[in-house]
Structures are given as structure tokens and as C-alpha cells.
Coordinates of N, CA, C and O in Angstrom, one line a residue:
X1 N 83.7 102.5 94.4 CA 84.8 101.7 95.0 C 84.2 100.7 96.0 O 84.6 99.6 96.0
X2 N 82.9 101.1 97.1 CA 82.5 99.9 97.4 C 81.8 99.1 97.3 O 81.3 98.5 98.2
X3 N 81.5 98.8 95.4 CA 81.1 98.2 94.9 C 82.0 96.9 94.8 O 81.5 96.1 94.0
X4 N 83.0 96.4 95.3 CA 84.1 95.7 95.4 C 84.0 94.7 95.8 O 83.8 94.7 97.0
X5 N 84.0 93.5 95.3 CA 83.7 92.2 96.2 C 83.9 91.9 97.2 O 83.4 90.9 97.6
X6 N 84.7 92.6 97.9 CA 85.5 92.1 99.1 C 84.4 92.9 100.4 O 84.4 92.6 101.6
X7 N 83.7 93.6 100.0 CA 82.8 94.0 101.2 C 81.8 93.1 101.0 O 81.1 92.9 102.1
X8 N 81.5 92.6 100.1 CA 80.4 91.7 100.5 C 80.9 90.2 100.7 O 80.1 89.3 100.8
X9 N 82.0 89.9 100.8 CA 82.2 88.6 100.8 C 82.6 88.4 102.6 O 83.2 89.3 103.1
X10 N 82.0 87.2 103.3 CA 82.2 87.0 104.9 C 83.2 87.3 105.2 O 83.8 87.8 104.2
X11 N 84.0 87.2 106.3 CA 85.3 87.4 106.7 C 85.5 85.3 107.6 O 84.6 84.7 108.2
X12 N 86.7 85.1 107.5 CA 87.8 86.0 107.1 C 88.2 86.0 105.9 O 88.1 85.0 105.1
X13 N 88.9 87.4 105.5 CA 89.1 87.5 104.5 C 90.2 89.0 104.8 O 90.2 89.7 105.8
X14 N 91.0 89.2 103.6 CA 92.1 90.0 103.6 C 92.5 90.9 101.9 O 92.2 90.4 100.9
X15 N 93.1 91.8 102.0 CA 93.2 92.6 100.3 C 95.0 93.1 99.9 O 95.8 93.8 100.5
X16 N 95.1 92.6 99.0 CA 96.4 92.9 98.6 C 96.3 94.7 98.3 O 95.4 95.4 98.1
X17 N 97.7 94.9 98.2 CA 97.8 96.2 98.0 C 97.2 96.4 96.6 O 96.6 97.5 96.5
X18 N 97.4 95.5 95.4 CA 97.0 96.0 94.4 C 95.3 95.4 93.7 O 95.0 95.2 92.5
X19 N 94.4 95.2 95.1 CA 93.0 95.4 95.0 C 92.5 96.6 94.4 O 91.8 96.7 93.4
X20 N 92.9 97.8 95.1 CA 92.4 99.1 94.3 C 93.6 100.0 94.0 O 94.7 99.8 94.4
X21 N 93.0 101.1 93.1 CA 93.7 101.6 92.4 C 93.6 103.0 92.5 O 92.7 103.3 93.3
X22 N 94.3 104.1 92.0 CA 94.1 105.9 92.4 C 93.0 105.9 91.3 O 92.3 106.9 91.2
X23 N 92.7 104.6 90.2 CA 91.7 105.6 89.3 C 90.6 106.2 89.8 O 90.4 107.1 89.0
X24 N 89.6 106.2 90.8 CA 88.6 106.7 90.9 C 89.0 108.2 91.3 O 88.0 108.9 91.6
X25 N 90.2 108.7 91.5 CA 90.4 110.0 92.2 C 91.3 110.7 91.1 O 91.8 111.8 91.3
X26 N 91.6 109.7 89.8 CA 91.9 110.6 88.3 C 91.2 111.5 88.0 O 90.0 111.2 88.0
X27 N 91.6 112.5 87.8 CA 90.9 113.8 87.2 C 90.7 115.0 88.1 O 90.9 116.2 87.8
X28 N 90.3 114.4 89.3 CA 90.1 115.6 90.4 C 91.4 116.2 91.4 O 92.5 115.6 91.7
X29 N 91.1 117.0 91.6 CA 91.9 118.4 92.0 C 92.2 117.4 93.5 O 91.6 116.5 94.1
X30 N 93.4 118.2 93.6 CA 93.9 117.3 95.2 C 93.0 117.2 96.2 O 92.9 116.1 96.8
X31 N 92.3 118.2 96.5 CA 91.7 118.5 97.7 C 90.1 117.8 97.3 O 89.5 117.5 98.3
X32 N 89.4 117.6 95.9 CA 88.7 116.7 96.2 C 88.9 115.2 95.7 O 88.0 114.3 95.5
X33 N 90.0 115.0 95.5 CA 90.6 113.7 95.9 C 91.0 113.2 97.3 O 90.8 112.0 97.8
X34 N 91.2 113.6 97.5 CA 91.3 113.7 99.0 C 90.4 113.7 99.8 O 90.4 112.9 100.8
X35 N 89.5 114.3 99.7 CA 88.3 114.3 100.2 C 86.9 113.0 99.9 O 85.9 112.8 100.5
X36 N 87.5 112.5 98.5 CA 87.2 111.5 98.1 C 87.4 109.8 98.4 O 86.7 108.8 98.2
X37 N 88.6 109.9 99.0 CA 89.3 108.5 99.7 C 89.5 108.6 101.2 O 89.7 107.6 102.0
X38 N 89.3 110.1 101.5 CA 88.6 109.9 103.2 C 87.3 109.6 103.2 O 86.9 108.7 103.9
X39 N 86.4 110.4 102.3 CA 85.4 109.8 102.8 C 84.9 108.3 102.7 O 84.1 107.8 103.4
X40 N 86.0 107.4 101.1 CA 86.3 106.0 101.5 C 86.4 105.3 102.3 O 85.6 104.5 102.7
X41 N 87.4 105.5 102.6 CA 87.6 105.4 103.7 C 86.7 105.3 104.8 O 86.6 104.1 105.2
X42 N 86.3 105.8 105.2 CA 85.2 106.3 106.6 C 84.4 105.1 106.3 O 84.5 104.0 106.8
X43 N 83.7 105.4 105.3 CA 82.5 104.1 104.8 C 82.8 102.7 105.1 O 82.2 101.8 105.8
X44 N 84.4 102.7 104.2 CA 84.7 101.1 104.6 C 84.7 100.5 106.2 O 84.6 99.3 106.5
X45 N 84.9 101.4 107.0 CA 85.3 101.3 108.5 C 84.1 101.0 108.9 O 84.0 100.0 109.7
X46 N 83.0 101.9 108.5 CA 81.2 101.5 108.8 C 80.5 100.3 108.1 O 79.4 99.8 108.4
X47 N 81.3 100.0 107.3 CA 81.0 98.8 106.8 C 81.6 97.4 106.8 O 81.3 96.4 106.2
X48 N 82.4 97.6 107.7 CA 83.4 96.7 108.3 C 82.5 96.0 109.3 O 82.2 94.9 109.5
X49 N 82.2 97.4 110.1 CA 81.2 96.9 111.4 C 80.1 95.9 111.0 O 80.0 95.2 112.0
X50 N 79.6 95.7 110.5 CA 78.5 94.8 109.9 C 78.8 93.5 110.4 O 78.1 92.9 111.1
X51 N 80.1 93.1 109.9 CA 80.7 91.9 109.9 C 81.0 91.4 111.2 O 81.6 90.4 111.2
X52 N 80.7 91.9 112.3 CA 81.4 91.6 113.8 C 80.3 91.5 115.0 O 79.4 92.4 115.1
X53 N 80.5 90.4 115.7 CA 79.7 89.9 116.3 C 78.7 90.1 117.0 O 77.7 89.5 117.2
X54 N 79.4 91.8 117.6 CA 78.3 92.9 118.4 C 79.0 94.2 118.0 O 80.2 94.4 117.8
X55 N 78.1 94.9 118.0 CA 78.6 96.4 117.9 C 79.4 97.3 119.1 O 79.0 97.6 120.2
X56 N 80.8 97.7 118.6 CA 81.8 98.0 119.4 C 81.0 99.7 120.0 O 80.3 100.5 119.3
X57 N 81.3 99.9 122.0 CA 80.7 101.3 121.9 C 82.1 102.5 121.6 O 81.8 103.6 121.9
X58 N 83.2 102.2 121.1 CA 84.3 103.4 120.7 C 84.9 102.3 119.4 O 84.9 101.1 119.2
X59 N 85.6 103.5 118.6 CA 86.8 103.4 117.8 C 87.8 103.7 118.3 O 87.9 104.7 119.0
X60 N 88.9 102.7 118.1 CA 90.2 103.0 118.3 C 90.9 103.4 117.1 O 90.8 102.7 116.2
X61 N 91.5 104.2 116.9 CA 92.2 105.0 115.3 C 93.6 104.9 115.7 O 93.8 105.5 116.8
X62 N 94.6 104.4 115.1 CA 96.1 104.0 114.9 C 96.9 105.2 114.0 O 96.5 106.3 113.5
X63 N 97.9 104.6 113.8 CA 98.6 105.2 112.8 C 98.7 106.7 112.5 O 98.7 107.3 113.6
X64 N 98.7 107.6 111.3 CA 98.7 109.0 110.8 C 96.9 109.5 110.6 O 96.3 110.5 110.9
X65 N 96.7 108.4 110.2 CA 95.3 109.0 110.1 C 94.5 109.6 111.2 O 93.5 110.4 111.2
X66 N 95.2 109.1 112.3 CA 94.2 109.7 113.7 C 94.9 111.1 114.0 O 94.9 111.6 115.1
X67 N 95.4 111.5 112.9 CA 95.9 112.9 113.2 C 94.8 114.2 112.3 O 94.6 115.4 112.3
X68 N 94.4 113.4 111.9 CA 93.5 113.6 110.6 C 91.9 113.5 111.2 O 91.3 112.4 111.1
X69 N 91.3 114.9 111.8 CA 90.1 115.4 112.2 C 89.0 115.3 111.4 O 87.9 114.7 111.8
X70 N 89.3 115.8 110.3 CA 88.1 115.4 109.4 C 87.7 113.8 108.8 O 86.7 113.4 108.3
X71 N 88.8 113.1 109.1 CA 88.3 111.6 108.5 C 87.8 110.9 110.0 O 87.0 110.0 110.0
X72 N 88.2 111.3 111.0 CA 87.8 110.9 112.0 C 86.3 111.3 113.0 O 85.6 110.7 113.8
X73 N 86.4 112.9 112.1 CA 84.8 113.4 112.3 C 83.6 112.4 111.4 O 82.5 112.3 111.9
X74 N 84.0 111.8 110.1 CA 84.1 111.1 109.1 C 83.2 109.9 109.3 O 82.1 109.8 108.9
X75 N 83.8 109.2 110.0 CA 84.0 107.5 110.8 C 83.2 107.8 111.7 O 82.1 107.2 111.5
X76 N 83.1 108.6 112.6 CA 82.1 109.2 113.9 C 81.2 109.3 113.0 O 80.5 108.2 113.0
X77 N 80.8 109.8 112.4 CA 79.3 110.1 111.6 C 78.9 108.9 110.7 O 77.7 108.5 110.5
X78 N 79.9 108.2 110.2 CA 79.3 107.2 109.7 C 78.9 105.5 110.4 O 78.3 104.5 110.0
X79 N 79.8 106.0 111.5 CA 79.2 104.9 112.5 C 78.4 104.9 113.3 O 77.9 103.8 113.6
X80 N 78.0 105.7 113.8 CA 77.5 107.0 115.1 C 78.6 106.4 116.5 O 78.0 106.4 117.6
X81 N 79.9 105.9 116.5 CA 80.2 105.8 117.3 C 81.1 106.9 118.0 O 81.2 108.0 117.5
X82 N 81.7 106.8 119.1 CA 82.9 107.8 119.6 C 84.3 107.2 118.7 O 84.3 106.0 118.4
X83 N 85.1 107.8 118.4 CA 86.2 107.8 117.7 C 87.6 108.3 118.7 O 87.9 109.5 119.0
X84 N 88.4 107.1 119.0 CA 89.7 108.3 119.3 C 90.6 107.7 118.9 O 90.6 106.6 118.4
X85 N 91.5 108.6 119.0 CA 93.6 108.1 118.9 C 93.5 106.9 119.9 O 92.5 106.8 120.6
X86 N 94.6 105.9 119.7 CA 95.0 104.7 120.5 C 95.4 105.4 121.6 O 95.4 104.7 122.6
X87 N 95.9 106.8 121.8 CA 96.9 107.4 122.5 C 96.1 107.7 124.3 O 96.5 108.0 125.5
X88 N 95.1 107.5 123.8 CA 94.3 107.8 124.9 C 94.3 107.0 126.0 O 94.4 107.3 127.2
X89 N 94.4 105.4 125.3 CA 95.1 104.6 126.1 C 96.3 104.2 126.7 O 96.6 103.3 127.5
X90 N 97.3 105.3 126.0 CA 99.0 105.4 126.6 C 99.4 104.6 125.7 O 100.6 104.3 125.9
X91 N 98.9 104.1 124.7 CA 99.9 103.6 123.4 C 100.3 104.6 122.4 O 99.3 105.4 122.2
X92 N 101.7 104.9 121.6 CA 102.2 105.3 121.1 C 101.1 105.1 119.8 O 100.7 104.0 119.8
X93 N 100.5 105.8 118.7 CA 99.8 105.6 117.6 C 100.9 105.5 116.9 O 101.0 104.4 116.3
X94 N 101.7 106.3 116.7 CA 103.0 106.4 115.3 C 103.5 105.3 115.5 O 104.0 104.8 114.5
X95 N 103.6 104.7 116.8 CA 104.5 103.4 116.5 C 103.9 101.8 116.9 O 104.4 100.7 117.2
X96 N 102.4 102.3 116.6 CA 101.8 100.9 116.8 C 101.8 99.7 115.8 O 101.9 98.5 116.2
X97 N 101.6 100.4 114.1 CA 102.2 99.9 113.7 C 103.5 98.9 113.0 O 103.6 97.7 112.6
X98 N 104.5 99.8 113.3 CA 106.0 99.6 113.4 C 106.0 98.3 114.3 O 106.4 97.2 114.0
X99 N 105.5 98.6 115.7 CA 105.4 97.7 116.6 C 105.1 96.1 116.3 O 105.7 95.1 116.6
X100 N 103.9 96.2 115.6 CA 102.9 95.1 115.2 C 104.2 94.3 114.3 O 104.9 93.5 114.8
X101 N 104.3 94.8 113.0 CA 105.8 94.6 111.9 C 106.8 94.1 112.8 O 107.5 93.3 112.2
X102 N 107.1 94.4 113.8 CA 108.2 94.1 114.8 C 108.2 92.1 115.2 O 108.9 91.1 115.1
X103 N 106.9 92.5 115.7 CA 106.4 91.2 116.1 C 106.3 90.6 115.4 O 106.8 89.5 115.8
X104 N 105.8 90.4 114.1 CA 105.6 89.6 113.3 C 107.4 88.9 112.6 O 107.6 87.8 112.2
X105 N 108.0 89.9 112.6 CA 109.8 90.1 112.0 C 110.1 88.8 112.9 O 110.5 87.7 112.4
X106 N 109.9 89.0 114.2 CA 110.0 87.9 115.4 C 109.6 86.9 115.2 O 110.5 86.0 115.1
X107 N 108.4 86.6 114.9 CA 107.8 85.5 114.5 C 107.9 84.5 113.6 O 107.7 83.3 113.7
X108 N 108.3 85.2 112.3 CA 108.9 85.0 111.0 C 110.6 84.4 111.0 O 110.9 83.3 110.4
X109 N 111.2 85.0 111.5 CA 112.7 84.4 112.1 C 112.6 83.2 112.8 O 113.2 82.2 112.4
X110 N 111.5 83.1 114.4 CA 111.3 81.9 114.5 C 110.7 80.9 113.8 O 110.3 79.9 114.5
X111 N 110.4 80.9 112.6 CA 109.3 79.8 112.0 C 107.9 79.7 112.7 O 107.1 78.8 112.7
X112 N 107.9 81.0 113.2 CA 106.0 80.7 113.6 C 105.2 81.6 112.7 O 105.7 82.5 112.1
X113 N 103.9 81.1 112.7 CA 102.9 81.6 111.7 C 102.7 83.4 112.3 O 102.6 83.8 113.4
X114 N 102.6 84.0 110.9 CA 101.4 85.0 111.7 C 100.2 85.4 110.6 O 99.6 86.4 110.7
X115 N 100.1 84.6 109.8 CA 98.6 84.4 109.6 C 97.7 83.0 109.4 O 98.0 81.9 109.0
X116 N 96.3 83.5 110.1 CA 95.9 82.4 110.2 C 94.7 82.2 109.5 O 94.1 83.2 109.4
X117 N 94.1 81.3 109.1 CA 92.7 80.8 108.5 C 91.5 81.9 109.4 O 91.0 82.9 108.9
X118 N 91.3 81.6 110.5 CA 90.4 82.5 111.4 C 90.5 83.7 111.1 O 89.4 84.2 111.0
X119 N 91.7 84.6 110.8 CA 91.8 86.3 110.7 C 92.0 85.9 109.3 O 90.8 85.5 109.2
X120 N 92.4 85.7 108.2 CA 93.2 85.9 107.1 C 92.3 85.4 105.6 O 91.9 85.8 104.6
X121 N 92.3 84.3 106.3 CA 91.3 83.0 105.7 C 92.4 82.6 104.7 O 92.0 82.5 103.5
X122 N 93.8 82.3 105.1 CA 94.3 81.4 104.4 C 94.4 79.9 104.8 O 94.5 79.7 106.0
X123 N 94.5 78.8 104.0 CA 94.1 77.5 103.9 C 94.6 77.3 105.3 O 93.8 77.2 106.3
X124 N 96.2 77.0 105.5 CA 96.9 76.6 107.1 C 97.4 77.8 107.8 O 97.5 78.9 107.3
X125 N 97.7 77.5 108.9 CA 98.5 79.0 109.3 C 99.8 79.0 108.8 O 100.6 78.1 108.9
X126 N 100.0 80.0 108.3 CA 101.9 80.7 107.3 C 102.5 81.6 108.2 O 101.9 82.4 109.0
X127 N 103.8 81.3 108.0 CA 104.8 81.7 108.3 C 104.9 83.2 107.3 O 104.3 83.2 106.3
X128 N 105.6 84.3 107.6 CA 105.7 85.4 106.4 C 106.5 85.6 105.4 O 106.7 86.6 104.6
X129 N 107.1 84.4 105.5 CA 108.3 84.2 103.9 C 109.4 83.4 104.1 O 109.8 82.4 104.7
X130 N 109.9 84.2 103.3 CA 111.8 84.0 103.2 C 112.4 84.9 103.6 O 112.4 86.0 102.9
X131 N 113.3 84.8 104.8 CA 114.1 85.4 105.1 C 115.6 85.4 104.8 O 116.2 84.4 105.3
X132 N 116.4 86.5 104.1 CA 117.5 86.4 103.5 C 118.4 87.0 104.3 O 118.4 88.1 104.7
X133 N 119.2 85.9 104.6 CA 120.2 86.7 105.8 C 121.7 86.4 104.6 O 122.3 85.4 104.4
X134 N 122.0 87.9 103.9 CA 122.7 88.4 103.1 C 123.6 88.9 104.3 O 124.6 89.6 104.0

């Protein structure tokens, strides 16, 4: 899987949902499937770091996954950095997400961009669609 163009190619740059696929985790039993796309996981995170301008001294971990010890023991071993929950800093993890989505909902209603050439690497900065007020 991280044979994939997209880790070698500079940033910025961004992946649709249907970049990859469950095939590489056909066949195997839940638990080493699972164990197969965490440890993906982890790598891509250590291989992300490459790309950035100096080497960060912690991880910040969001979302569900920072509930999840072994992918986070995971990331710590393959980065050799410290790894924590966002929580540590008094942000909500479950709803940092949500949050981010929120902002952008915002943004999107007003006609302002939220992606841009610098983070995204699309051509101008975009707006996030069409919004259908049904």
C-alpha cells in the first residue's frame, strides 16, 4: 500500500476517498486485518514526517483513533516520537473533527474558500460546493 504515488509525490497534495481500497486486507481474518491497516496507518504518519520542514518533538492524535493504544504505541515506534490525545491540551478529540466540518459549513455558505493551492494543491483557492437550500 505504500507503494502508492502519493507518498512520493511533494506536498501539497491531498487523496480522495477512493485512492485505496479494503483489497489488501481480503482474505485475512478480522484481527489481522486490522492489524494490517493500523500498522498502515502508523507508517503513513512516519512517512508524512519526511515532508515537513523540521521535525515535530510530539504527536497530536484526534478523532477515534486516539482511543486506540496499539496504533498509537504504533506511530510512537515508528516515529520515535511522544504521541498523545489532543485532549491533553483541553480540546474535545471526538469533536475536533465535527468542529473543523463546522467551520468549513461556515465558510462554504459564505462564499469563502477552504481549500487552498498551499495545503491542497488545487489550481485557485475553492469554495466547497453547492449548497442546496431545499
Amino acid at each position: 500500500m505504500l507503494d502508492h504515488p502519493f507518498f512520493d509525490a511533494p506536498p501539497p497534495k491531498s487523496l480522495d476517498r477512493n485512492d485505496f481500497t479494503i483489497q489488501p486486507a481480503r482474505g485475512l481474518s478480522a484481527a489481522d486485518g486490522a492489524a494490517t491497516l493500523t500498522a498502515f496507518t502508523a507508517a503513513t504518519v512516519a512517512e508524512a514526517l519526511r515532508h515537513l520542514p523540521g521535525r515535530p518533538v510530539r504527536l497530536l492524535v484526534a478523532g477515534g483513533g486516539r482511543h486506540n493504544p496499539t496504533m498509537l504505541a504504533m506511530i510512537a515506534e515508528r516515529t520515535g516520537l511522544v504521541v498523545e490525545p489532543t485532549d491533553v491540551l483541553g480540546w474535545n478529540g471526538d469533536a475536533l473533527e465535527a468542529e473543523g466540518f463546522a467551520y468549513m459549513a461556515v465558510r462554504t455558505l459564505k462564499g469563502l474558500a477552504i481549500s487552498f493551492p498551499g495545503t491542497t494543491g488545487v489550481p485557485v483557492a475553492m469554495a466547497g460546493g453547492v449548497v442546496d437550500r431545499v
